PDB file of C-alpha atoms in Angstrom:
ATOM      1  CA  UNK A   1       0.000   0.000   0.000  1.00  0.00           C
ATOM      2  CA  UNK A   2       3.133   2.402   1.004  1.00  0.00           C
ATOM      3  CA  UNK A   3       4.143   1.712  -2.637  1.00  0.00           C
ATOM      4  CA  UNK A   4       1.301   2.976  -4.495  1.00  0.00           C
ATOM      5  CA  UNK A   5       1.106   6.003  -2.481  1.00  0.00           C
ATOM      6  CA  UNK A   6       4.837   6.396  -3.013  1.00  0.00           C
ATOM      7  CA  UNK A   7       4.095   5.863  -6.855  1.00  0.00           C
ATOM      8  CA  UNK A   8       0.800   8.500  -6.678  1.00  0.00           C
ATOM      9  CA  UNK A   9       3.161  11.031  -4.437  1.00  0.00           C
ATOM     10  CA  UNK A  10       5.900  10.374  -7.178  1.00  0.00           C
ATOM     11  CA  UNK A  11       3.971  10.952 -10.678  1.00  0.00           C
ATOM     12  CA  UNK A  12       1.744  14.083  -8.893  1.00  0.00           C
ATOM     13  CA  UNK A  13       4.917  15.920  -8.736  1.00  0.00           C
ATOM     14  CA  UNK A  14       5.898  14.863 -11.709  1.00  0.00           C
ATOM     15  CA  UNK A  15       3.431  15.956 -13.402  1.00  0.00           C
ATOM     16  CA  UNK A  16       3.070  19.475 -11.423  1.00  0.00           C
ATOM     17  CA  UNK A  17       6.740  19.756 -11.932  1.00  0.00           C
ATOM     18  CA  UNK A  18       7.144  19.361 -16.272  1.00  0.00           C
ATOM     19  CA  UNK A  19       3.306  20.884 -16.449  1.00  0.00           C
ATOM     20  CA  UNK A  20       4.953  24.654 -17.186  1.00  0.00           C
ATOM     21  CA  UNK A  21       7.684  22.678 -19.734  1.00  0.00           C
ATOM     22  CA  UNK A  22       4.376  21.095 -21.818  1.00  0.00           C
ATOM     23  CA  UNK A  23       3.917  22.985 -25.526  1.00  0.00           C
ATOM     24  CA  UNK A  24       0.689  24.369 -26.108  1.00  0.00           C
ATOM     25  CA  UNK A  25      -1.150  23.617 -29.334  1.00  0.00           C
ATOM     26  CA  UNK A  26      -2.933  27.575 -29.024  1.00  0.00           C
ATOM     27  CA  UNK A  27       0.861  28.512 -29.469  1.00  0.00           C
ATOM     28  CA  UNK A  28       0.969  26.676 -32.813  1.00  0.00           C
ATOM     29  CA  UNK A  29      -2.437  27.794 -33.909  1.00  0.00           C
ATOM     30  CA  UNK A  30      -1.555  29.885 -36.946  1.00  0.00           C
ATOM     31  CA  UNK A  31       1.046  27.244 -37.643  1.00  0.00           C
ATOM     32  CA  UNK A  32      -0.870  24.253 -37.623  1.00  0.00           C
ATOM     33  CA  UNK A  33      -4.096  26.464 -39.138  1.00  0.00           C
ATOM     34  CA  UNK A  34      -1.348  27.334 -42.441  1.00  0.00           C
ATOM     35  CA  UNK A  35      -0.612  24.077 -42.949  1.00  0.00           C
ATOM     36  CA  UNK A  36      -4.053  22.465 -43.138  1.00  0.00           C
ATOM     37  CA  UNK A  37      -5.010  25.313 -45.218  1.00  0.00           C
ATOM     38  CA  UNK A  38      -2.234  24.875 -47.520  1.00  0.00           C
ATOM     39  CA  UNK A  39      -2.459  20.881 -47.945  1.00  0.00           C
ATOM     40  CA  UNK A  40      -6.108  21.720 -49.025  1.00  0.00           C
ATOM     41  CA  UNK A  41      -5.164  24.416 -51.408  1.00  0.00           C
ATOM     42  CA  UNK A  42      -2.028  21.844 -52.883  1.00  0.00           C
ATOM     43  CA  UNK A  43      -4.848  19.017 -53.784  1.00  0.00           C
ATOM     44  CA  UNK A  44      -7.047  21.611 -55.028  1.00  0.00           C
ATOM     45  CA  UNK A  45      -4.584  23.345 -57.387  1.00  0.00           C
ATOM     46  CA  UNK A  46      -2.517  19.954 -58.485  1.00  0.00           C
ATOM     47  CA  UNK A  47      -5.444  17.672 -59.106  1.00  0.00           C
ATOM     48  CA  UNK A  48      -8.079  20.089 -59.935  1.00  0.00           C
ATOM     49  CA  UNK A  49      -7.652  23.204 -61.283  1.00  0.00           C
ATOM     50  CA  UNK A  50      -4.337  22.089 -63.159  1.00  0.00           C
ATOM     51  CA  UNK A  51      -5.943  19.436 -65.207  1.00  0.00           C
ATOM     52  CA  UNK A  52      -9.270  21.565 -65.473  1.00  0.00           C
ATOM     53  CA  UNK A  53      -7.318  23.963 -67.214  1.00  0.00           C
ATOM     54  CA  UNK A  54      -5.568  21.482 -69.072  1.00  0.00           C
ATOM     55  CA  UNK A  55      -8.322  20.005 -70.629  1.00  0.00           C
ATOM     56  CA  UNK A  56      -7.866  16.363 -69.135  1.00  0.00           C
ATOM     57  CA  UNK A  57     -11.534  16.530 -67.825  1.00  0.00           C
ATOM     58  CA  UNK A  58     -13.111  17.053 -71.404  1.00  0.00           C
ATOM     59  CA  UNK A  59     -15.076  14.586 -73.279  1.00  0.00           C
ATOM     60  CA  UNK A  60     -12.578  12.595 -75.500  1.00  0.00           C
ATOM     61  CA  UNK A  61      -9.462  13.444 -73.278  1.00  0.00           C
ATOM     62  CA  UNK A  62      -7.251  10.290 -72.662  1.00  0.00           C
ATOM     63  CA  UNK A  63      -7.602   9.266 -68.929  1.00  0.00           C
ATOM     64  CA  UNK A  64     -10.456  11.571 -68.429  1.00  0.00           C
ATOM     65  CA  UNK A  65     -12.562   8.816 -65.823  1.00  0.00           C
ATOM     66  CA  UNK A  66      -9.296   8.183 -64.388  1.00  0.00           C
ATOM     67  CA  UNK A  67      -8.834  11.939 -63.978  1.00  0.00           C
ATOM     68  CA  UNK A  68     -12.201  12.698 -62.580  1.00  0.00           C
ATOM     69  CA  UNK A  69     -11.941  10.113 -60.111  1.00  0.00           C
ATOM     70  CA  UNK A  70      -8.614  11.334 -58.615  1.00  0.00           C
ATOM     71  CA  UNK A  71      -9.681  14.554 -58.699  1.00  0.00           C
ATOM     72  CA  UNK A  72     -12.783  13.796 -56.412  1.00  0.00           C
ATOM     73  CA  UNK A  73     -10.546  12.218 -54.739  1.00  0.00           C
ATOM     74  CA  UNK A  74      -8.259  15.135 -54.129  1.00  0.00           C
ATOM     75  CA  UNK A  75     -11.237  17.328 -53.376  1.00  0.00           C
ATOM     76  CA  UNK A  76     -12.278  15.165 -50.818  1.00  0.00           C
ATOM     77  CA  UNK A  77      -9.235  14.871 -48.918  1.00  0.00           C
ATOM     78  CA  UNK A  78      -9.173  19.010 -49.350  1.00  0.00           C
ATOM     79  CA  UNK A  79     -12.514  19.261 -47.865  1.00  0.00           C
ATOM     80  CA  UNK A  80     -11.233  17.361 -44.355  1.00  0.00           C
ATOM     81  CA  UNK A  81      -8.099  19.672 -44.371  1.00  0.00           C
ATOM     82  CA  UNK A  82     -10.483  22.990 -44.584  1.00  0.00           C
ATOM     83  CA  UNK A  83     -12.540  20.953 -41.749  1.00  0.00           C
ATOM     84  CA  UNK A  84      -9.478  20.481 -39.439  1.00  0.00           C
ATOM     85  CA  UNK A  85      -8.177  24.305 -40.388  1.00  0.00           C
ATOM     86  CA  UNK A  86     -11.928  25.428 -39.413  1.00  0.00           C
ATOM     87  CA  UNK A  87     -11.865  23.680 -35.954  1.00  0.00           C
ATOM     88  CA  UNK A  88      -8.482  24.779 -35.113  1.00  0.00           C
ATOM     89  CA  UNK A  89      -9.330  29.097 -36.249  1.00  0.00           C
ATOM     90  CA  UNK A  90     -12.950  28.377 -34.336  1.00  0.00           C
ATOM     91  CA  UNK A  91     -11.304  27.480 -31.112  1.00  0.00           C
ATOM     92  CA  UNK A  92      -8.105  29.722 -31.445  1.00  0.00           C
ATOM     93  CA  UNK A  93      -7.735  33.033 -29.431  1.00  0.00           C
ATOM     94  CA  UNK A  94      -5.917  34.501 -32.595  1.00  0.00           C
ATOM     95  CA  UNK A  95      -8.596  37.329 -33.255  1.00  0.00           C
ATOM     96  CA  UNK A  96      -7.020  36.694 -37.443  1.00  0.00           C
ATOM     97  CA  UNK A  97      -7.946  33.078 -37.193  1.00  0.00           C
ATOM     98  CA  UNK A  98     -11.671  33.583 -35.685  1.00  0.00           C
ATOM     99  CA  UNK A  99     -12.423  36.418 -39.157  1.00  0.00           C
ATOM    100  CA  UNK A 100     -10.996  33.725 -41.173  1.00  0.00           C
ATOM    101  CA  UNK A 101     -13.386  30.996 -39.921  1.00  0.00           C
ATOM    102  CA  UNK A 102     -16.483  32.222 -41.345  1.00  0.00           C
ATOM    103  CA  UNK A 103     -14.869  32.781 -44.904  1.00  0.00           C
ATOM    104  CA  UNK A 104     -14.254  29.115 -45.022  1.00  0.00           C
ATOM    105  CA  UNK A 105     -18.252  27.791 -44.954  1.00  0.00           C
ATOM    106  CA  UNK A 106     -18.713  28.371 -48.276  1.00  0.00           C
ATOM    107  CA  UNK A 107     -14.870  26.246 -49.065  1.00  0.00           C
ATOM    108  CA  UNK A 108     -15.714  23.458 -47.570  1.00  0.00           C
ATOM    109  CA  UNK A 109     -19.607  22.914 -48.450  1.00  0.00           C
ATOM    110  CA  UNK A 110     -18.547  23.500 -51.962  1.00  0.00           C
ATOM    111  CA  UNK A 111     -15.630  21.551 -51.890  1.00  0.00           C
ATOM    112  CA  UNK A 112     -17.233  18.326 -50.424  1.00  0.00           C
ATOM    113  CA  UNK A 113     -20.257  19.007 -52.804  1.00  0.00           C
ATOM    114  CA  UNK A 114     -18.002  18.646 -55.961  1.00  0.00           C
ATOM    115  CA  UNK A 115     -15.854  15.912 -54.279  1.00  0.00           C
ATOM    116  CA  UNK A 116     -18.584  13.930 -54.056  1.00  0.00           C
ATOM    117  CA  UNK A 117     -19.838  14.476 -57.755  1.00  0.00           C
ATOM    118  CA  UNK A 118     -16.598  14.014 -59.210  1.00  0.00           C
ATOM    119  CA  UNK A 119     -15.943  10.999 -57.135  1.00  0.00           C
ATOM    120  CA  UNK A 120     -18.677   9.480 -58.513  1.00  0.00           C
ATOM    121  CA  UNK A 121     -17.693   9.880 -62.131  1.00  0.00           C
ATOM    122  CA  UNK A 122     -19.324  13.009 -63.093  1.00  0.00           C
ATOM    123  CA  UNK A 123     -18.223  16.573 -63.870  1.00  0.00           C
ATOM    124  CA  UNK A 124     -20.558  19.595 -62.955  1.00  0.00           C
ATOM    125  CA  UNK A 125     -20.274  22.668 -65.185  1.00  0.00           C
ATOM    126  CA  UNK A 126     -19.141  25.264 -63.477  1.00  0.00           C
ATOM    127  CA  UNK A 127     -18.105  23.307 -60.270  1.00  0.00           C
ATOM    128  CA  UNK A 128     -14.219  23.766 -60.528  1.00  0.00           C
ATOM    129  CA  UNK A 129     -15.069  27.557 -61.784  1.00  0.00           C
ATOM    130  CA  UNK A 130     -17.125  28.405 -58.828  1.00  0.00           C
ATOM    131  CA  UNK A 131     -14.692  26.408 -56.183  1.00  0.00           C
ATOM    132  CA  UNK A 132     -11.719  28.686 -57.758  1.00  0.00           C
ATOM    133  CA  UNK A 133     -13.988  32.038 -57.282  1.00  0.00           C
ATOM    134  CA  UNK A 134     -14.401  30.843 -53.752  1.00  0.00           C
ATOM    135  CA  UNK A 135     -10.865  30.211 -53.256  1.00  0.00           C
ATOM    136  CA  UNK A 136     -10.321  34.175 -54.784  1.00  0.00           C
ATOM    137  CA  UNK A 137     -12.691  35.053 -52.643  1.00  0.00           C
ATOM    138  CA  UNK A 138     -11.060  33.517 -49.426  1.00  0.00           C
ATOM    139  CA  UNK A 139      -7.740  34.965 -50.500  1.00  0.00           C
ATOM    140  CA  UNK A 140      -9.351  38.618 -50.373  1.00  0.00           C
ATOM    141  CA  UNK A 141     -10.861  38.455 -47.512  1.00  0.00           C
ATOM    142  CA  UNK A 142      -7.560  36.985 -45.950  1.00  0.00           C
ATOM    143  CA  UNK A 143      -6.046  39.752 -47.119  1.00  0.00           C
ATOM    144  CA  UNK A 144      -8.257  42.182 -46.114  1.00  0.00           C
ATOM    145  CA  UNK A 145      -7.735  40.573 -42.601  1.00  0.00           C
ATOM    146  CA  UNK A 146      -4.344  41.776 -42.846  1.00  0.00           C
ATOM    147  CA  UNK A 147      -3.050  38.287 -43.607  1.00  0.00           C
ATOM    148  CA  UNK A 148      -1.858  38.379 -47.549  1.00  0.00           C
ATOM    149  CA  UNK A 149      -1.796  34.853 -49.064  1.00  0.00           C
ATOM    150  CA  UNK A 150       0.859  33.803 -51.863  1.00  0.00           C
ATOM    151  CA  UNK A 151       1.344  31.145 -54.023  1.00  0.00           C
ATOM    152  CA  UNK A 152       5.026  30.453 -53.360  1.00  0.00           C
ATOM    153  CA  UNK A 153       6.291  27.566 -55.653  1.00  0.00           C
ATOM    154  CA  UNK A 154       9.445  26.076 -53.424  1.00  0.00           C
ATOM    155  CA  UNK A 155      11.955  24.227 -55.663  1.00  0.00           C
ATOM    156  CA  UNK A 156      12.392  20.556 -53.824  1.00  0.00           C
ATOM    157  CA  UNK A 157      16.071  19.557 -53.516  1.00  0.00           C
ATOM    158  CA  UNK A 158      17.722  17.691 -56.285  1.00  0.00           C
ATOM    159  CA  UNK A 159      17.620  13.939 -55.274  1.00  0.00           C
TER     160      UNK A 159
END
């Protein structure tokens, strides 16, 4: 009995000794928030808008199913990155995060709506066109935040 007492006496100050060493995730808000935001924005861009613009999701393009499918695909996984960026601005004290929060409704409903369709094998006009006028639109009102957002292409090491 002494020993689990010793063992509960032991790990209590323990813990109330390394409790002001722990990292807070609120420190890392804008970090983590960033990164979400910008895995969601990569999928988007590569396997969306890139091949939209391309022409690979036209009728008669070689691979277009194929295409379609991963781009769904690509959408979808975009549309849980905007969820996880949401749930980290909504419960962040950064007053930036919080006006970014309600920009991002209209991202991920219409990002999960055509993730779903294109999943599925079909392509609905204008879908890509509206998701990218969001997107714009998100951008602005980032910057109007006071938070300018750029499309930085980083060069990946030779290997």
């Amino acid at each position: 009995m002494k020993f689990k007492s010793l063992m509960l006496s032991a790990t209590t100050m323990f813990a109330l000794a390394a409790a002001p060493f722990s990292v807070s995730h609120a420190l890392f808000d804008k970090t983590r928030f960033a990164l979400h935001l910008g895995a969601a924005y990569y999928a988007f861009h590569r396997w969306d808008l890139q091949p939209f613009k391309s022409g690979e999701f036209s009728a008669g393009a070689s691979g277009r199913v194929g295409n379609i499918v991963k781009a769904g695909a690509a959408l979808l996984f975009a549309s849980h990155e905007i969820s996880v960026a949401r749930k980290i601005a909504a419960t962040s004290g950064s007053p930036l995060l919080q006006k970014l929060d309600a920009g991002m409704n209209s991202l991920s409903g219409e990002m999960t709506t055509l993730g779903t369709a294109l999943k599925g094998g079909q392509l609905p006009t204008g879908g890509i066109e509206k998701l990218n006028a969001d997107t714009e639109a998100f951008k602005a009102q980032a910057e109007a935040a006071g938070q300018p957002i750029k499309d930085v292409k980083a060069a990946i090491g030779n290997f």
